[in-house]
Short mmCIF file of C-alpha atoms in Angstrom, two decimals:
data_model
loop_
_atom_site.label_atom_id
_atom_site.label_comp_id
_atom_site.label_asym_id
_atom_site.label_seq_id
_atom_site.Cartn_x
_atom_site.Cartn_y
_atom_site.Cartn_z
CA UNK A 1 32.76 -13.69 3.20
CA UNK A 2 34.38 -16.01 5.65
CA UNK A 3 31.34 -15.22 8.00
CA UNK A 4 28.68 -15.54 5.33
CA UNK A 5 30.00 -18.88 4.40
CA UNK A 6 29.66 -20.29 8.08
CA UNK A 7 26.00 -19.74 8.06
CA UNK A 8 25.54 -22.42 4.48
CA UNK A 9 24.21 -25.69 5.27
CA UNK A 10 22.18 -28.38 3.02
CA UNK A 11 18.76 -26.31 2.78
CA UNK A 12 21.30 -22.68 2.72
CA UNK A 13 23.74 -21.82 0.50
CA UNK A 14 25.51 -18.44 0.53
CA UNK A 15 25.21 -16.31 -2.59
CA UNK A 16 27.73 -13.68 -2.42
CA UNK A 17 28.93 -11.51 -5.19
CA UNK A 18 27.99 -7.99 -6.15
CA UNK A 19 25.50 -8.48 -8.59
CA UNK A 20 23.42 -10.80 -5.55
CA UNK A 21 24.06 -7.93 -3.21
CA UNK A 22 22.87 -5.13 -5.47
CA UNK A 23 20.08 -7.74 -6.80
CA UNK A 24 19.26 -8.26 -3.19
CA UNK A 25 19.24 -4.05 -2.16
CA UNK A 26 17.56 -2.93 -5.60
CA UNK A 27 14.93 -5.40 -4.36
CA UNK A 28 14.26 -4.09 -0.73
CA UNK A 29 14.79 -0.28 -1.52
CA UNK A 30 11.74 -1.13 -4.27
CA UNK A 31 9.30 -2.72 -1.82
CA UNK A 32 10.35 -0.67 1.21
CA UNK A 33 9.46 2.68 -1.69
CA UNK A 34 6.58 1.39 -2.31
CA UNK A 35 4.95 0.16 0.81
CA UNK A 36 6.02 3.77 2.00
CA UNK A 37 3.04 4.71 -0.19
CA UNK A 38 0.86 3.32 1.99
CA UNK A 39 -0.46 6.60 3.86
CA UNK A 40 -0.88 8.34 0.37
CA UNK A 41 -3.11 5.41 -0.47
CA UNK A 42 -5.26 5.91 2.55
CA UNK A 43 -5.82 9.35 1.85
CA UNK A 44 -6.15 9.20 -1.47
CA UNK A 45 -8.94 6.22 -0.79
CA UNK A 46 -10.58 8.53 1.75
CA UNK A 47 -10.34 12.20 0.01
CA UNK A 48 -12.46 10.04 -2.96
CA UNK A 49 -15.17 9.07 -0.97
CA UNK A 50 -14.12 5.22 -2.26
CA UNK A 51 -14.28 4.60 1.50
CA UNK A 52 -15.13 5.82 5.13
CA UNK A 53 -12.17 5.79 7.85
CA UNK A 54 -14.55 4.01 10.41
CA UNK A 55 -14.71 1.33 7.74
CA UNK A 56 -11.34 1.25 7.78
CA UNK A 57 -10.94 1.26 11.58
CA UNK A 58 -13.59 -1.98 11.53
CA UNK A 59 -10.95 -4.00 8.98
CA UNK A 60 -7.55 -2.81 10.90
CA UNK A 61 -7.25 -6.45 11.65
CA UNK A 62 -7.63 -7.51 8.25
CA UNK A 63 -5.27 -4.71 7.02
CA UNK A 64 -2.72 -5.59 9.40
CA UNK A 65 -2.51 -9.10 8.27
CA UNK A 66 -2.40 -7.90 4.86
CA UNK A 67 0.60 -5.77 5.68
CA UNK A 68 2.16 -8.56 7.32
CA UNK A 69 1.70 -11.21 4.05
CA UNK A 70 3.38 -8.55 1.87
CA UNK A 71 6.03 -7.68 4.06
CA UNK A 72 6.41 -11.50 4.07
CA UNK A 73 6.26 -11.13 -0.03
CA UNK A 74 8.80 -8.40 -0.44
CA UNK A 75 11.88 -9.43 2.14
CA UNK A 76 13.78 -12.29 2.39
CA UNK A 77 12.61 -15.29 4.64
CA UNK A 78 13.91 -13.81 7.55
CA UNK A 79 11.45 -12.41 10.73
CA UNK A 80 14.03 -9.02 10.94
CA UNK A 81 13.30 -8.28 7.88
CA UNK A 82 10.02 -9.17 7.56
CA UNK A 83 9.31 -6.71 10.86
CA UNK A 84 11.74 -3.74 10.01
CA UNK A 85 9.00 -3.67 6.70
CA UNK A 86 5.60 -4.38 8.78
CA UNK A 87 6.08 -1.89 11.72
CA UNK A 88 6.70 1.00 9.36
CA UNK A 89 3.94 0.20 7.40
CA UNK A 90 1.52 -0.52 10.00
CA UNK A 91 2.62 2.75 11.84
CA UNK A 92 2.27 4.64 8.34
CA UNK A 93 -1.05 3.20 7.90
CA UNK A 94 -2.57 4.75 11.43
CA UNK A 95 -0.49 8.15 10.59
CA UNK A 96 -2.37 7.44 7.06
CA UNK A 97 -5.58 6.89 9.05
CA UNK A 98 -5.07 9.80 11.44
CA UNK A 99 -4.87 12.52 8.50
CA UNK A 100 -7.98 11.07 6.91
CA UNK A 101 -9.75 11.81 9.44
CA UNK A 102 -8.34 15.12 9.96
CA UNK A 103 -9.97 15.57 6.33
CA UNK A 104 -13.08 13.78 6.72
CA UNK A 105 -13.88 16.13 9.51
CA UNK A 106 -12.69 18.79 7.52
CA UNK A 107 -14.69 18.27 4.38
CA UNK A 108 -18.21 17.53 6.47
CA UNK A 109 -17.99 20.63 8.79
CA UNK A 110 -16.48 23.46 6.15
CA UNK A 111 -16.21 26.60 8.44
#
């Protein structure tokens, strides 16, 4: 607690307790859960025919921003956390990208 404390200043103040620590984990187990989704919803977006993976090779900018403004959304105003949620994401996303084009191929040349 002693180190916690050392870090308060005007703008900062240290919230300790259990119920702001579980608050605090409940929180980032939620939006690290749910941005895990984020190959399924690739897939899923792909399998559907809602949209083509070079389409979503042209917005990988976009995307990546995207990622990085919810990251920003779901973690505490810190740049750690903010990056231990983006790079996961981002990697999940290609990974998510790779398999749909595994099964784009897959679904236009049926052997």
């Amino acid at each position: 607690m002693n180190f916690s404390a050392g870090f308060m200043t005007e703008n900062l103040e240290a919230t300790l307790g259990l119920n702001n620590f579980i608050s605090l984990a409940s929180g980032l187990i939620l939006a690290f859960g749910a941005m895990f989704q984020f190959p399924l919803f690739v897939i899923i977006l792909v399998k559907f025919n809602i949209i083509e993976t070079k389409t979503l090779e042209h917005l990988r900018p976009y995307i990546i921003v995207f990622i990085l403004v919810l990251a920003a959304i779901f973690t505490p105003p810190d740049i750690v956390s903010q990056l231990m949620l983006f790079i996961p994401t981002w990697l999940l996303f290609e990974a998510g990208l790779i398999a749909s084009k595994l099964i784009e191929n897959k679904t236009k040349d049926p052997e």
